[in-house]
Amino acid sequence: LIEVPALRRDEVVIDFGKHNDRTHLPKDREEQIACEWEHRLQSNPKLFNGAKFRYHGHKLLAPRRLQVHLGMTDYRTFIGTNLAPDWPSLLLPPSSEGALASPMA
């Protein structure tokens, strides 16, 4: 992560678009996401799926100018990945490019 003192609104640029959206995973992983969602839904029938923003990354454009890359995902996918019992296996190594912008999230 980067350390930046508090920024004003005019010092932050948002890059929001489909190019930052969640990418689809191999079929077996998508099935695991669906299975985890169904498991959570049975234990809490009030859960519902909906759109949510996802952090894709950031870029420091200048000392006081930050660009934040945002895309879309959904709550079902978030639950099916981040709360899955095998979630550590989904993490990229910390040194990897984009480790904080996992396409699953």
Coordinates of C-alpha atoms in Angstrom, one line a residue, residues 10-94:
D10 CA -10.0 17.3 -6.3
E11 CA -6.8 15.3 -5.7
V12 CA -8.5 11.9 -6.1
V13 CA -9.5 10.6 -9.6
I14 CA -11.7 7.6 -9.9
D15 CA -11.2 5.2 -12.9
F16 CA -14.5 3.3 -13.0
G17 CA -15.3 0.9 -15.8
K18 CA -15.8 -2.6 -17.1
H19 CA -12.1 -3.0 -17.5
N20 CA -11.9 -3.1 -13.7
D21 CA -14.8 -5.5 -13.2
R22 CA -14.5 -9.0 -11.7
T23 CA -13.3 -11.5 -14.3
H24 CA -15.0 -14.9 -14.5
L25 CA -13.0 -17.8 -13.1
P26 CA -12.6 -21.4 -14.4
K27 CA -15.9 -23.3 -14.3
D28 CA -15.0 -25.4 -11.3
R29 CA -14.3 -22.3 -9.2
E30 CA -17.5 -20.6 -10.4
E31 CA -19.3 -23.8 -9.2
Q32 CA -17.6 -23.5 -5.8
I33 CA -18.7 -19.9 -5.5
A34 CA -22.3 -21.0 -6.3
C35 CA -22.1 -23.8 -3.7
E36 CA -20.7 -21.6 -1.0
W37 CA -23.5 -19.0 -1.7
E38 CA -26.2 -21.7 -1.5
H39 CA -24.7 -22.9 1.8
R40 CA -24.8 -19.4 3.2
L41 CA -28.3 -18.8 1.9
Q42 CA -29.7 -21.9 3.6
S43 CA -28.3 -20.7 6.9
N44 CA -29.5 -17.2 6.4
P45 CA -32.5 -17.0 3.9
K46 CA -32.5 -13.2 4.3
L47 CA -29.3 -12.9 2.2
F48 CA -29.7 -11.5 -1.3
N49 CA -27.4 -10.8 -4.1
G50 CA -26.7 -7.3 -5.3
A51 CA -24.1 -5.2 -7.1
K52 CA -21.1 -3.9 -5.2
F53 CA -18.0 -2.0 -6.0
R54 CA -14.6 -3.7 -6.1
Y55 CA -11.2 -2.3 -5.6
H56 CA -9.0 -3.1 -8.6
G57 CA -6.0 -1.0 -7.7
H58 CA -4.6 2.5 -7.5
K59 CA -1.9 4.7 -9.1
L60 CA -0.1 7.7 -7.6
L61 CA -0.1 10.2 -10.5
A62 CA 1.7 12.9 -8.6
P63 CA 2.7 13.6 -5.0
R64 CA -0.9 14.7 -4.2
R65 CA -2.9 13.1 -7.0
L66 CA -4.2 9.6 -6.6
Q67 CA -6.1 7.5 -9.1
V68 CA -8.3 4.7 -7.7
H69 CA -9.4 1.9 -10.1
L70 CA -12.9 0.6 -9.3
G71 CA -15.1 -2.0 -10.9
M72 CA -18.2 -4.0 -10.2
T73 CA -18.8 -7.4 -8.7
D74 CA -21.7 -8.8 -6.7
Y75 CA -22.3 -9.9 -3.1
R76 CA -22.7 -13.5 -4.1
T77 CA -19.2 -13.7 -5.5
F78 CA -17.8 -11.8 -2.5
I79 CA -19.3 -14.3 -0.2
G80 CA -18.4 -17.2 -2.4
T81 CA -14.7 -16.2 -2.4
N82 CA -13.8 -14.2 0.7
L83 CA -15.9 -16.4 3.1
A84 CA -15.1 -19.7 1.4
P85 CA -13.3 -22.2 3.7
D86 CA -10.4 -22.4 1.2
W87 CA -10.1 -18.6 0.8
P88 CA -6.3 -18.6 1.5
S89 CA -5.8 -20.7 -1.7
L90 CA -7.3 -17.8 -3.7
L91 CA -4.8 -15.3 -2.6
L92 CA -2.0 -14.2 -4.9
P93 CA 1.5 -14.0 -3.4
P94 CA 2.0 -10.6 -1.7

